[in-house]
C-alpha cells in the first residue's frame, strides 16, 4: 500500500484518502494537520478531500454496490467477523492512536476499541438475519411477500468523541445489509477512521465497498455527495445543529436519514437509592471519555434528603481522579479534544458561578499547554440555570435538588433533547414508572452505562431519528420491498 504515513508513536497509519481500495492523495494535493490535544502540537497531516474527491468516492461506492449486495450474507458477515478479530488483536495499538488524536485516557480508549469491535462482531452475526415476511392478504386475494434489500450507497458522517465506535456502529450494519459506504470522519480525529479502513481491507472487504474521506471542507464534501442521486442514505452522528442542516439537504433528493444527535442527559437519584451504586453510576455516566459523550450525565437531580451527602461524596471521587496526557498509563482524565471545547466548558462554569452556583471541586481551567479541564462539581443551582440547558461535553457535574417524583420528571423533561436518562431508586415500580415518563430514547435504571451493540441506541425529540445497534441497526440499512403475489 502506497501513501504517506503519519510519523506518530502509535504504529504506522496511512494518511491519504481511501478510495476504491487505494490510498490516494487529495486531487488538490491539500493536506491538513491533526493536533495532539495533550500539547496542541501537530501529530500528523492527512489528505484533505474536496468535492472532486467526494465524487470519486461516490463513483467507487456505486461501482462496488451491485456485487456487494449480491455477495452472500455469510461472506459479508465473515469479513466483518475478521475485522472484529483484527481490531481485537490490535487493541493496544488502536487505543493508543485514539488516545493520541482524541486525548482521552488510555483506559477509555481501550474501552472504546472493545465497544467498537463489538459492532463488527454483532453485525457479522446479524448479516444473516435480514429475514422478510410471507403472509396472506386479509382479503385472501393474494400473498404478501416482503423482501429486504440494501438501501444502496450510504454517506456516513462521524464525530470526534468516539472515532472508532461511531464508525463501526455505522459501517458494521451497512456492510452486513449489503450497502457500500463513504465515511467522512471528524477532522479532529481522522487517523482512527483511516486505521479502520486498513483493517476492513485486510479483512477481505472488496475495493470500493468502504471509502474514507478526511476533509476540512466537511460541509461542501457531504453536501456534494447528498446531491448525487446515487447516494441513497446519510447516517450522521454529531451535533443537532449540523443534523438539522443535513436533514434539510437530504430532503432535496428524499434521501434516507439516520440522525444520532446531541444529548442533555438527566441523572436522577431518589432518596431510596443505593447511594454507593448511584455514585458508581454517576462516575461512569459523567466521566466516561472525560464527559465528552452524547450519553454523558449533564444534569444531576438529587432528592433533597440525600443531596448533601451525594454532592460531597461525588466531589471526593471527582477530585481524586488523575488528570494528565491520555497516553500516560496513570491518567484517568485526559485533555478535552480542542481549544473550542475547553473554552466552552470554562465559560459555562463561569456563567453558572456568576449565577450563584457553588464550586465544590474543580472549576478553574489550569494554565499551561493542552486542553485540560479539571473534574468539577457545582451545587446550589436553580432548575432554570443555563448550564442545565446546554450539552456541557466536559467533566462538570451540576447538581440540583428536588423534593417529589413529579418535580424530578418535570426537570428531566425540561429540555429539547431526549437521548438518554439515568434513574437510581430502590423501588422498582417507581424506577419503571419514571423511566416510562421521561422523554428519552434510552434509560439507565440503576445503571450509569447503557451503550451496547446488541441494543437499539438512539434518541427522541431533537436527539435524533433512527436507532443504531441491535436488530434495528440492521433494518436502518435495508428497504422493505413488498411483492403482491398470486400463486
Ligand atoms: P459536529 O460538529 O456536528 O460534527 C460531526 C461531524 O459532522 C464531523 O465529521 C464534522 O466534520 C461534520 N460536519 C460539520 N459540519 C458539517 C456540515 N455542514 N455538513 C456535513 N458535515 C458536517 O459534532 P462534533 O462536535 O464532532 O461531535 C459532538 C456532538 O456529537 C455532540 O453534540 C454529541 O452529543 C454528538 N454525538 C451524538 C451521538 C449520538 O449517538 N447521539 C454520539 C456521539 C456524539 P468536521 O470535523 O470537519 O467539522
Short mmCIF file of C-alpha atoms and ligand atoms in Angstrom, two decimals:
data_model
loop_
_atom_site.label_atom_id
_atom_site.label_comp_id
_atom_site.label_asym_id
_atom_site.label_seq_id
_atom_site.Cartn_x
_atom_site.Cartn_y
_atom_site.Cartn_z
CA UNK A 1 0.00 0.00 0.00
CA UNK A 2 1.35 3.36 -1.01
CA UNK A 3 0.59 6.57 0.83
CA UNK A 4 2.31 8.95 3.17
CA UNK A 5 2.33 7.70 6.75
CA UNK A 6 1.91 9.56 9.99
CA UNK A 7 5.18 9.81 11.91
CA UNK A 8 3.44 9.09 15.19
CA UNK A 9 4.22 6.83 18.12
CA UNK A 10 1.19 4.62 17.63
CA UNK A 11 2.43 2.42 14.83
CA UNK A 12 2.15 3.17 11.15
CA UNK A 13 -1.06 4.76 9.92
CA UNK A 14 -1.99 5.68 6.37
CA UNK A 15 -2.78 9.36 5.95
CA UNK A 16 -4.13 9.53 2.39
CA UNK A 17 -7.74 9.24 1.27
CA UNK A 18 -9.05 5.69 0.91
CA UNK A 19 -10.98 5.41 -2.35
CA UNK A 20 -11.74 2.26 -4.37
CA UNK A 21 -9.36 0.23 -2.21
CA UNK A 22 -6.40 2.55 -2.80
CA UNK A 23 -4.61 5.17 -0.72
CA UNK A 24 -4.67 8.31 -2.84
CA UNK A 25 -3.66 11.93 -2.24
CA UNK A 26 -6.35 14.61 -2.39
CA UNK A 27 -6.83 15.69 -6.01
CA UNK A 28 -5.86 19.24 -4.98
CA UNK A 29 -2.78 17.95 -3.16
CA UNK A 30 -4.05 19.67 0.02
CA UNK A 31 -3.41 18.29 3.48
CA UNK A 32 -4.43 19.34 6.97
CA UNK A 33 -2.92 18.91 10.41
CA UNK A 34 -4.18 16.72 13.22
CA UNK A 35 -3.26 18.07 16.66
CA UNK A 36 -2.29 16.30 19.86
CA UNK A 37 -4.79 17.61 22.48
CA UNK A 38 -2.28 16.96 25.26
CA UNK A 39 0.14 19.56 23.87
CA UNK A 40 -1.55 21.36 20.98
CA UNK A 41 1.35 20.19 18.76
CA UNK A 42 0.93 18.72 15.28
CA UNK A 43 0.58 14.93 15.42
CA UNK A 44 0.23 14.17 11.72
CA UNK A 45 -1.02 15.64 8.48
CA UNK A 46 -3.69 13.94 6.37
CA UNK A 47 -5.01 14.37 2.85
CA UNK A 48 -7.81 16.95 2.66
CA UNK A 49 -10.63 15.72 0.38
CA UNK A 50 -12.55 18.18 -1.77
CA UNK A 51 -15.75 17.85 -3.81
CA UNK A 52 -13.95 16.16 -6.73
CA UNK A 53 -12.60 13.52 -4.34
CA UNK A 54 -16.12 13.12 -2.95
CA UNK A 55 -17.36 12.30 -6.46
CA UNK A 56 -14.54 9.77 -6.94
CA UNK A 57 -15.62 8.10 -3.70
CA UNK A 58 -19.27 8.02 -4.79
CA UNK A 59 -18.16 6.54 -8.15
CA UNK A 60 -16.23 3.83 -6.27
CA UNK A 61 -19.08 3.05 -3.86
CA UNK A 62 -21.63 2.96 -6.70
CA UNK A 63 -19.41 0.70 -8.83
CA UNK A 64 -19.00 -1.77 -5.95
CA UNK A 65 -22.66 -1.70 -4.87
CA UNK A 66 -24.17 -4.38 -7.10
CA UNK A 67 -21.56 -7.06 -6.44
CA UNK A 68 -21.50 -6.38 -2.69
CA UNK A 69 -25.31 -6.56 -2.46
CA UNK A 70 -25.14 -9.90 -4.28
CA UNK A 71 -22.36 -11.25 -2.04
CA UNK A 72 -23.80 -13.98 0.21
CA UNK A 73 -24.72 -12.60 3.66
CA UNK A 74 -22.48 -15.20 5.30
CA UNK A 75 -19.48 -13.96 3.29
CA UNK A 76 -20.26 -10.35 4.21
CA UNK A 77 -20.61 -11.41 7.84
CA UNK A 78 -17.32 -13.27 7.79
CA UNK A 79 -15.45 -10.19 6.55
CA UNK A 80 -16.92 -8.27 9.50
CA UNK A 81 -16.00 -11.08 11.86
CA UNK A 82 -12.42 -10.97 10.60
CA UNK A 83 -12.39 -7.18 11.11
CA UNK A 84 -13.55 -7.76 14.70
CA UNK A 85 -10.67 -10.18 15.22
CA UNK A 86 -8.10 -7.81 13.72
CA UNK A 87 -9.32 -4.95 15.91
CA UNK A 88 -9.14 -7.20 18.96
CA UNK A 89 -5.59 -8.36 18.09
CA UNK A 90 -4.50 -4.73 17.64
CA UNK A 91 -6.48 -3.29 20.53
CA UNK A 92 -3.48 -1.71 22.27
CA UNK A 93 -2.16 -0.07 19.12
CA UNK A 94 -5.61 1.27 18.18
CA UNK A 95 -6.25 2.52 21.72
CA UNK A 96 -3.01 4.45 21.63
CA UNK A 97 -3.93 6.01 18.31
CA UNK A 98 -7.38 7.05 19.63
CA UNK A 99 -5.82 8.47 22.76
CA UNK A 100 -3.23 10.40 20.75
CA UNK A 101 -5.63 12.16 18.42
CA UNK A 102 -8.68 12.47 20.71
CA UNK A 103 -6.90 13.00 24.04
CA UNK A 104 -8.98 10.51 26.04
CA UNK A 105 -7.30 8.41 28.74
CA UNK A 106 -5.92 5.06 27.54
CA UNK A 107 -8.40 3.16 29.73
CA UNK A 108 -11.25 4.96 27.96
CA UNK A 109 -9.60 4.35 24.59
CA UNK A 110 -9.22 0.62 25.34
CA UNK A 111 -12.88 0.53 26.34
CA UNK A 112 -13.76 2.20 23.07
CA UNK A 113 -11.81 -0.33 20.99
CA UNK A 114 -13.65 -3.21 22.67
CA UNK A 115 -17.00 -1.47 22.18
CA UNK A 116 -16.19 -0.55 18.58
CA UNK A 117 -15.02 -4.04 17.63
CA UNK A 118 -18.22 -5.50 19.12
CA UNK A 119 -20.24 -3.71 16.44
CA UNK A 120 -18.37 -5.71 13.81
CA UNK A 121 -18.96 -8.95 15.72
CA UNK A 122 -22.64 -8.18 16.38
CA UNK A 123 -23.34 -7.26 12.75
CA UNK A 124 -21.31 -10.23 11.49
CA UNK A 125 -23.98 -12.26 13.28
CA UNK A 126 -26.88 -10.03 12.13
CA UNK A 127 -25.78 -10.17 8.46
CA UNK A 128 -27.59 -13.50 8.11
CA UNK A 129 -30.78 -12.24 9.78
CA UNK A 130 -32.23 -9.91 7.14
CA UNK A 131 -35.39 -12.00 7.14
CA UNK A 132 -38.57 -10.95 5.31
CA UNK A 133 -42.28 -11.74 5.66
CA UNK A 134 -44.72 -14.01 3.86
CA UNK A 135 -48.40 -13.66 4.73
CA UNK A 136 -51.86 -13.88 3.26
CA UNK A 137 -53.66 -10.62 2.50
CA UNK A 138 -56.64 -10.15 4.86
CA UNK A 139 -58.97 -10.35 1.85
CA UNK A 140 -57.46 -13.70 0.89
CA UNK A 141 -56.85 -12.34 -2.62
CA UNK A 142 -53.08 -12.77 -2.68
CA UNK A 143 -49.94 -13.38 -0.72
CA UNK A 144 -47.90 -10.54 0.77
CA UNK A 145 -44.20 -11.15 0.28
CA UNK A 146 -41.73 -8.71 1.85
CA UNK A 147 -38.04 -8.96 0.98
CA UNK A 148 -35.28 -6.81 2.48
CA UNK A 149 -32.84 -5.17 0.10
CA UNK A 150 -29.82 -2.97 0.83
CA UNK A 151 -30.58 0.75 0.72
CA UNK A 152 -27.58 1.35 -1.58
CA UNK A 153 -24.72 3.83 -1.37
CA UNK A 154 -24.52 5.41 2.10
CA UNK A 155 -22.70 8.51 3.32
CA UNK A 156 -21.61 8.13 6.94
CA UNK A 157 -20.56 11.20 8.94
CA UNK A 158 -18.98 10.72 12.37
CA UNK A 159 -17.88 12.90 15.32
CA UNK A 160 -14.53 13.03 17.11
CA UNK A 161 -15.60 11.79 20.55
CA UNK A 162 -15.66 8.06 19.70
CA UNK A 163 -13.64 7.98 16.47
CA UNK A 164 -13.66 4.16 16.23
CA UNK A 165 -17.04 3.22 17.70
CA UNK A 166 -19.10 5.81 15.83
CA UNK A 167 -17.54 4.50 12.59
CA UNK A 168 -18.05 0.79 13.30
CA UNK A 169 -21.62 1.40 14.58
CA UNK A 170 -22.44 2.57 11.04
CA UNK A 171 -20.06 0.52 8.86
CA UNK A 172 -20.99 -2.77 10.60
CA UNK A 173 -24.73 -2.70 9.82
CA UNK A 174 -24.24 -1.07 6.41
CA UNK A 175 -21.89 -3.81 5.23
CA UNK A 176 -23.98 -6.55 6.84
CA UNK A 177 -27.02 -5.27 4.92
CA UNK A 178 -25.10 -5.19 1.61
CA UNK A 179 -24.62 -1.41 1.33
CA UNK A 180 -21.44 0.35 0.23
CA UNK A 181 -20.24 3.40 2.14
CA UNK A 182 -18.27 6.61 2.14
CA UNK A 183 -17.16 7.55 5.66
CA UNK A 184 -16.43 11.23 6.37
CA UNK A 185 -14.73 11.25 9.79
CA UNK A 186 -14.41 14.31 12.03
CA UNK A 187 -11.39 16.36 11.03
CA UNK A 188 -10.05 16.36 14.61
CA UNK A 189 -9.77 12.53 14.55
CA UNK A 190 -9.30 11.15 11.01
CA UNK A 191 -6.41 8.77 11.82
CA UNK A 192 -8.57 6.19 13.60
CA UNK A 193 -11.01 6.12 10.65
CA UNK A 194 -8.11 5.53 8.26
CA UNK A 195 -6.87 2.71 10.50
CA UNK A 196 -10.41 1.19 10.31
CA UNK A 197 -10.27 1.35 6.51
CA UNK A 198 -6.97 -0.56 6.51
CA UNK A 199 -8.40 -3.20 8.84
CA UNK A 200 -11.53 -3.70 6.72
CA UNK A 201 -9.41 -4.06 3.57
CA UNK A 202 -7.21 -6.61 5.31
CA UNK A 203 -10.34 -8.43 6.49
CA UNK A 204 -11.29 -9.00 2.85
CA UNK A 205 -13.84 -6.24 2.22
CA UNK A 206 -13.66 -5.64 -1.55
CA UNK A 207 -12.37 -2.41 -3.11
CA UNK A 208 -14.93 0.39 -3.20
CA UNK A 209 -17.22 -1.07 -0.51
CA UNK A 210 -15.68 1.19 2.15
CA UNK A 211 -14.20 4.57 1.24
CA UNK A 212 -12.84 7.08 3.76
CA UNK A 213 -12.61 10.81 3.10
CA UNK A 214 -10.97 13.03 5.73
CA UNK A 215 -11.74 16.64 4.90
CA UNK A 216 -11.59 20.10 6.39
CA UNK A 217 -14.41 21.11 3.99
CA UNK A 218 -16.94 18.76 5.52
CA UNK A 219 -19.99 20.86 4.63
CA UNK A 220 -19.12 21.09 0.94
CA UNK A 221 -17.95 17.49 0.60
CA UNK A 222 -21.01 15.98 2.29
CA UNK A 223 -23.47 18.25 0.53
CA UNK A 224 -21.92 17.37 -2.88
CA UNK A 225 -22.46 13.69 -2.13
CA UNK A 226 -26.03 14.16 -0.90
CA UNK A 227 -26.88 15.96 -4.13
CA UNK A 228 -25.83 12.90 -6.16
CA UNK A 229 -28.83 10.67 -6.91
CA UNK A 230 -26.70 7.54 -6.50
CA UNK A 231 -26.42 8.27 -2.76
CA UNK A 232 -29.46 6.76 -1.03
CA UNK A 233 -28.72 7.26 2.66
CA UNK A 234 -26.96 9.55 5.10
CA UNK A 235 -26.24 8.36 8.60
CA UNK A 236 -24.94 11.14 10.82
CA UNK A 237 -23.67 11.29 14.39
CA UNK A 238 -22.88 14.72 15.73
CA UNK A 239 -24.48 17.93 16.89
CA UNK A 240 -28.17 18.69 16.50
CA UNK A 241 -27.18 21.89 14.69
CA UNK A 242 -25.37 20.04 11.88
CA UNK A 243 -28.01 17.28 11.91
CA UNK A 244 -30.69 19.85 11.02
CA UNK A 245 -28.57 21.06 8.07
CA UNK A 246 -28.15 17.51 6.78
CA UNK A 247 -31.86 16.71 7.20
CA UNK A 248 -32.66 19.74 5.04
CA UNK A 249 -30.11 18.70 2.40
CA UNK A 250 -31.36 15.11 2.44
CA UNK A 251 -34.87 16.40 1.78
CA UNK A 252 -33.82 17.64 -1.67
CA UNK A 253 -33.32 14.11 -3.05
CA UNK A 254 -35.52 12.43 -0.43
CA UNK A 255 -32.50 10.57 0.93
CA UNK A 256 -33.00 8.04 3.76
CA UNK A 257 -31.64 9.50 7.02
CA UNK A 258 -30.47 8.28 10.43
CA UNK A 259 -29.54 11.00 12.91
CA UNK A 260 -27.75 10.43 16.21
CA UNK A 261 -27.62 13.94 17.63
CA UNK A 262 -26.88 15.80 20.83
CA UNK A 263 -27.93 14.83 24.32
CA UNK A 264 -28.60 16.50 27.66
CA UNK A 265 -28.94 13.50 29.96
CA UNK A 266 -30.61 13.93 33.36
CA UNK A 267 -29.23 11.77 36.19
CA UNK A 268 -31.99 11.37 38.80
CA UNK A 269 -31.24 9.98 42.26
CA UNK A 270 -34.12 9.24 44.65
CA UNK A 271 -33.53 9.13 48.41
CA UNK A 272 -34.33 5.39 48.44
CA UNK A 273 -31.48 4.60 46.03
CA UNK A 274 -28.41 2.56 46.94
CA UNK A 275 -26.10 5.56 47.30
CA UNK A 276 -22.89 3.65 46.57
CA UNK A 277 -24.39 2.29 43.36
CA UNK A 278 -25.65 5.76 42.42
CA UNK A 279 -22.17 7.22 42.93
CA UNK A 280 -20.56 4.45 40.87
CA UNK A 281 -23.15 5.08 38.17
CA UNK A 282 -22.58 8.83 38.34
CA UNK A 283 -18.83 8.41 37.85
CA UNK A 284 -19.35 6.29 34.73
CA UNK A 285 -22.19 8.37 33.32
CA UNK A 286 -20.28 11.62 33.89
CA UNK A 287 -16.64 10.69 33.43
CA UNK A 288 -16.54 8.06 30.67
CA UNK A 289 -14.49 9.79 27.99
CA UNK A 290 -13.89 12.75 30.32
CA UNK A 291 -17.50 13.83 29.86
CA UNK A 292 -17.18 14.06 26.07
CA UNK A 293 -20.04 11.69 25.32
CA UNK A 294 -23.53 12.31 23.98
CA UNK A 295 -24.66 9.96 26.76
CA UNK A 296 -22.82 11.92 29.49
CA UNK A 297 -24.87 12.79 32.56
CA UNK A 298 -25.30 16.51 32.02
CA UNK A 299 -27.65 17.44 34.89
CA UNK A 300 -27.85 15.77 38.29
CA UNK A 301 -31.18 15.87 40.13
CA UNK A 302 -30.88 14.52 43.67
CA UNK A 303 -33.72 14.17 46.18
CA UNK A 304 -33.33 16.65 49.00
CA UNK A 305 -32.63 14.31 51.99
CA UNK A 306 -29.52 12.80 50.33
CA UNK A 307 -28.38 15.76 48.22
CA UNK A 308 -25.68 16.98 50.58
CA UNK A 309 -24.13 13.54 51.07
CA UNK A 310 -24.33 12.70 47.35
CA UNK A 311 -22.68 16.02 46.36
CA UNK A 312 -19.91 15.67 48.94
CA UNK A 313 -19.09 12.07 48.02
CA UNK A 314 -19.26 12.77 44.28
CA UNK A 315 -16.87 15.70 44.75
CA UNK A 316 -14.47 13.46 46.73
CA UNK A 317 -14.40 10.92 43.92
CA UNK A 318 -14.14 13.53 41.17
CA UNK A 319 -11.28 15.37 42.87
CA UNK A 320 -9.28 12.15 43.32
CA UNK A 321 -9.13 11.47 39.56
CA UNK A 322 -5.70 11.77 37.94
CA UNK A 323 -5.71 14.32 35.12
CA UNK A 324 -2.94 14.15 32.52
CA UNK A 325 -1.96 13.19 28.96
CA UNK A 326 -4.29 10.46 27.69
CA UNK A 327 -1.40 8.21 26.68
CA UNK A 328 0.05 8.17 30.21
CA UNK A 329 -0.99 4.87 31.86
CA UNK A 330 -1.74 6.62 35.19
CA UNK A 331 -4.14 9.14 33.64
CA UNK A 332 -7.85 8.80 34.37
CA UNK A 333 -8.98 12.02 32.70
CA UNK A 334 -7.24 13.24 29.54
CA UNK A 335 -7.45 16.68 27.95
CA UNK A 336 -10.57 17.74 26.06
CA UNK A 337 -10.34 17.45 22.30
CA UNK A 338 -9.62 21.05 21.30
CA UNK A 339 -9.47 24.67 22.40
CA UNK A 340 -13.10 25.42 21.47
CA UNK A 341 -14.38 22.58 23.63
CA UNK A 342 -12.36 23.53 26.71
CA UNK A 343 -13.24 27.23 26.26
CA UNK A 344 -16.95 26.35 26.11
CA UNK A 345 -16.77 24.26 29.31
CA UNK A 346 -14.87 27.04 31.05
CA UNK A 347 -17.42 29.66 30.06
CA UNK A 348 -20.41 27.50 31.10
CA UNK A 349 -18.87 27.05 34.56
CA UNK A 350 -18.02 30.77 34.91
CA UNK A 351 -21.58 31.73 33.97
CA UNK A 352 -23.01 29.23 36.45
CA UNK A 353 -20.81 30.60 39.22
CA UNK A 354 -21.83 34.14 38.35
CA UNK A 355 -25.43 32.96 38.57
CA UNK A 356 -24.88 31.75 42.15
CA UNK A 357 -23.57 28.17 41.78
CA UNK A 358 -21.09 26.94 44.38
CA UNK A 359 -17.92 25.13 43.23
CA UNK A 360 -17.44 22.05 45.42
CA UNK A 361 -14.38 20.88 43.47
CA UNK A 362 -12.57 21.96 40.29
CA UNK A 363 -13.98 24.93 38.43
CA UNK A 364 -10.76 26.58 37.23
CA UNK A 365 -9.02 25.92 33.92
CA UNK A 366 -5.32 25.28 34.60
CA UNK A 367 -2.62 27.39 32.98
CA UNK A 368 -0.16 25.76 30.57
CA UNK A 369 -0.35 23.85 27.28
CA UNK A 370 -3.01 21.29 26.35
CA UNK A 371 -6.79 21.43 26.55
CA UNK A 372 -7.27 20.37 30.16
CA UNK A 373 -10.23 21.00 32.45
CA UNK A 374 -10.45 19.59 35.99
CA UNK A 375 -13.29 17.34 37.20
CA UNK A 376 -15.80 19.80 38.66
CA UNK A 377 -18.87 19.60 40.88
CA UNK A 378 -21.30 22.51 41.17
CA UNK A 379 -24.17 22.82 43.65
CA UNK A 380 -26.69 25.49 44.54
CA UNK A 381 -28.10 25.74 41.02
CA UNK A 382 -31.70 26.52 40.34
CA UNK A 383 -33.71 24.37 37.93
CA UNK A 384 -33.54 27.01 35.18
CA UNK A 385 -29.75 27.62 35.25
CA UNK A 386 -28.36 27.98 31.67
CA UNK A 387 -25.71 25.24 32.22
CA UNK A 388 -28.60 22.75 32.53
CA UNK A 389 -29.88 23.61 29.05
CA UNK A 390 -26.65 23.00 27.10
CA UNK A 391 -24.59 19.94 26.39
CA UNK A 392 -21.51 20.59 28.57
CA UNK A 393 -19.28 17.96 26.89
CA UNK A 394 -16.73 18.09 29.69
CA UNK A 395 -16.05 16.82 33.24
CA UNK A 396 -18.56 19.07 35.03
CA UNK A 397 -21.42 17.83 37.22
CA UNK A 398 -24.07 20.44 38.13
CA UNK A 399 -26.34 19.26 40.95
CA UNK A 400 -29.93 20.42 41.59
CA UNK A 401 -32.13 19.13 44.40
CA UNK A 402 -35.75 18.04 44.07
CA UNK A 403 -38.49 17.18 46.54
CA UNK A 404 -41.01 15.00 44.68
CA UNK A 405 -41.22 12.42 41.90
CA UNK A 406 -43.31 14.78 39.77
CA UNK A 407 -40.74 17.51 40.12
CA UNK A 408 -37.91 15.12 39.15
CA UNK A 409 -39.75 14.05 35.99
CA UNK A 410 -40.57 17.66 35.12
CA UNK A 411 -36.91 18.65 35.48
CA UNK A 412 -35.74 15.65 33.48
CA UNK A 413 -38.08 16.52 30.59
CA UNK A 414 -37.26 20.23 30.63
CA UNK A 415 -35.04 20.04 27.53
CA UNK A 416 -35.34 19.90 23.76
CA UNK A 417 -33.13 16.77 23.83
CA UNK A 418 -34.14 13.18 24.55
CA UNK A 419 -31.22 10.80 24.12
CA UNK A 420 -30.71 9.07 27.45
CA UNK A 421 -31.63 9.46 31.13
CA UNK A 422 -30.36 7.75 34.29
CA UNK A 423 -32.60 6.90 37.22
CA UNK A 424 -31.47 5.49 40.59
CA UNK A 425 -34.04 4.18 43.07
CA UNK A 426 -34.52 1.14 45.31
CA UNK A 427 -38.18 0.99 44.32
CA UNK A 428 -38.52 -0.91 41.07
CA UNK A 429 -42.10 0.20 40.43
CA UNK A 430 -41.04 3.82 40.74
CA UNK A 431 -37.99 3.17 38.56
CA UNK A 432 -40.10 1.76 35.75
CA UNK A 433 -42.79 4.44 36.15
CA UNK A 434 -40.22 7.24 35.95
CA UNK A 435 -38.37 5.50 33.07
CA UNK A 436 -41.61 5.47 31.09
CA UNK A 437 -42.41 9.09 31.95
CA UNK A 438 -39.04 10.50 30.90
CA UNK A 439 -38.87 11.54 27.25
CA UNK A 440 -35.71 9.76 26.12
CA UNK A 441 -34.75 7.03 23.68
CA UNK A 442 -32.82 5.17 26.39
CA UNK A 443 -32.86 4.92 30.19
CA UNK A 444 -30.21 3.55 32.52
CA UNK A 445 -32.18 2.26 35.51
CA UNK A 446 -29.75 1.81 38.42
CA UNK A 447 -27.00 1.79 35.75
CA UNK A 448 -24.64 4.51 34.57
CA UNK A 449 -23.86 2.94 31.18
CA UNK A 450 -26.37 1.99 28.51
CA UNK A 451 -24.29 1.65 25.32
CA UNK A 452 -24.37 -1.92 23.99
CA UNK A 453 -24.00 -3.07 20.37
CA UNK A 454 -26.83 -5.56 20.95
CA UNK A 455 -29.32 -2.84 21.99
CA UNK A 456 -31.04 -0.10 19.95
CA UNK A 457 -29.21 3.17 20.63
CA UNK A 458 -30.86 6.46 19.72
CA UNK A 459 -32.87 9.44 20.81
CA UNK A 460 -36.22 11.17 20.62
CA UNK A 461 -37.06 14.90 20.32
CA UNK A 462 -34.03 16.81 18.98
CA UNK A 463 -31.64 13.98 19.83
CA UNK A 464 -32.33 12.26 16.57
CA UNK A 465 -34.14 9.88 14.27
CA UNK A 466 -33.44 6.16 13.97
CA UNK A 467 -31.53 3.59 16.01
CA UNK A 468 -28.05 2.07 15.84
CA UNK A 469 -27.15 -1.36 17.19
CA UNK A 470 -29.47 -4.27 17.95
CA UNK A 471 -31.57 -5.68 15.13
CA UNK A 472 -32.98 -2.20 14.45
CA UNK A 473 -29.47 -1.12 13.49
CA UNK A 474 -29.51 -3.54 10.55
CA UNK A 475 -33.01 -2.51 9.45
CA UNK A 476 -31.80 1.10 9.07
CA UNK A 477 -29.75 -0.07 6.06
CA UNK A 478 -32.45 -2.23 4.46
CA UNK A 479 -35.51 -1.31 2.42
CA UNK A 480 -38.59 -3.49 2.66
CA UNK A 481 -39.80 -4.41 -0.80
CA UNK A 482 -43.38 -5.69 -0.89
CA UNK A 483 -44.35 -8.04 -3.70
CA UNK A 484 -48.07 -8.87 -4.05
CA UNK A 485 -48.16 -12.44 -5.36
CA UNK A 486 -50.77 -14.70 -6.74
CA UNK A 487 -49.89 -18.34 -6.52
P1 LIG B 1 -20.37 18.17 14.78
O1 LIG B 1 -19.67 19.47 14.82
O2 LIG B 1 -21.81 18.16 14.45
O3 LIG B 1 -19.56 17.29 13.73
C1 LIG B 1 -19.89 15.96 13.47
C2 LIG B 1 -19.41 15.60 12.08
O4 LIG B 1 -20.10 16.39 11.11
C3 LIG B 1 -17.93 15.83 11.84
O5 LIG B 1 -17.46 14.84 10.97
C4 LIG B 1 -17.94 17.19 11.16
O6 LIG B 1 -16.81 17.42 10.36
C5 LIG B 1 -19.16 17.05 10.29
N1 LIG B 1 -19.74 18.32 9.86
C6 LIG B 1 -19.64 19.54 10.44
N2 LIG B 1 -20.35 20.44 9.72
C7 LIG B 1 -20.91 19.77 8.69
C8 LIG B 1 -21.76 20.16 7.62
N3 LIG B 1 -22.20 21.41 7.45
N4 LIG B 1 -22.15 19.21 6.75
C9 LIG B 1 -21.73 17.94 6.88
N5 LIG B 1 -20.92 17.51 7.87
C10 LIG B 1 -20.52 18.42 8.77
O7 LIG B 1 -20.24 17.37 16.13
P2 LIG B 1 -18.93 17.06 16.96
O8 LIG B 1 -18.54 18.32 17.65
O9 LIG B 1 -17.91 16.37 16.12
O10 LIG B 1 -19.47 15.98 17.99
C11 LIG B 1 -20.09 16.32 19.16
C12 LIG B 1 -21.59 16.17 19.01
O11 LIG B 1 -21.91 14.85 18.60
C13 LIG B 1 -22.31 16.35 20.32
O12 LIG B 1 -23.44 17.14 20.15
C14 LIG B 1 -22.70 14.93 20.71
O13 LIG B 1 -23.82 14.84 21.54
C15 LIG B 1 -22.96 14.33 19.38
N6 LIG B 1 -22.89 12.88 19.46
C16 LIG B 1 -24.06 12.17 19.39
C17 LIG B 1 -24.03 10.80 19.49
C18 LIG B 1 -25.29 10.01 19.43
O14 LIG B 1 -25.19 8.81 19.21
N7 LIG B 1 -26.46 10.59 19.58
C19 LIG B 1 -22.80 10.14 19.66
C20 LIG B 1 -21.65 10.89 19.74
C21 LIG B 1 -21.70 12.27 19.63
P3 LIG B 1 -15.62 18.37 10.90
O15 LIG B 1 -14.99 17.63 11.99
O16 LIG B 1 -14.74 18.56 9.73
O17 LIG B 1 -16.27 19.65 11.37
#
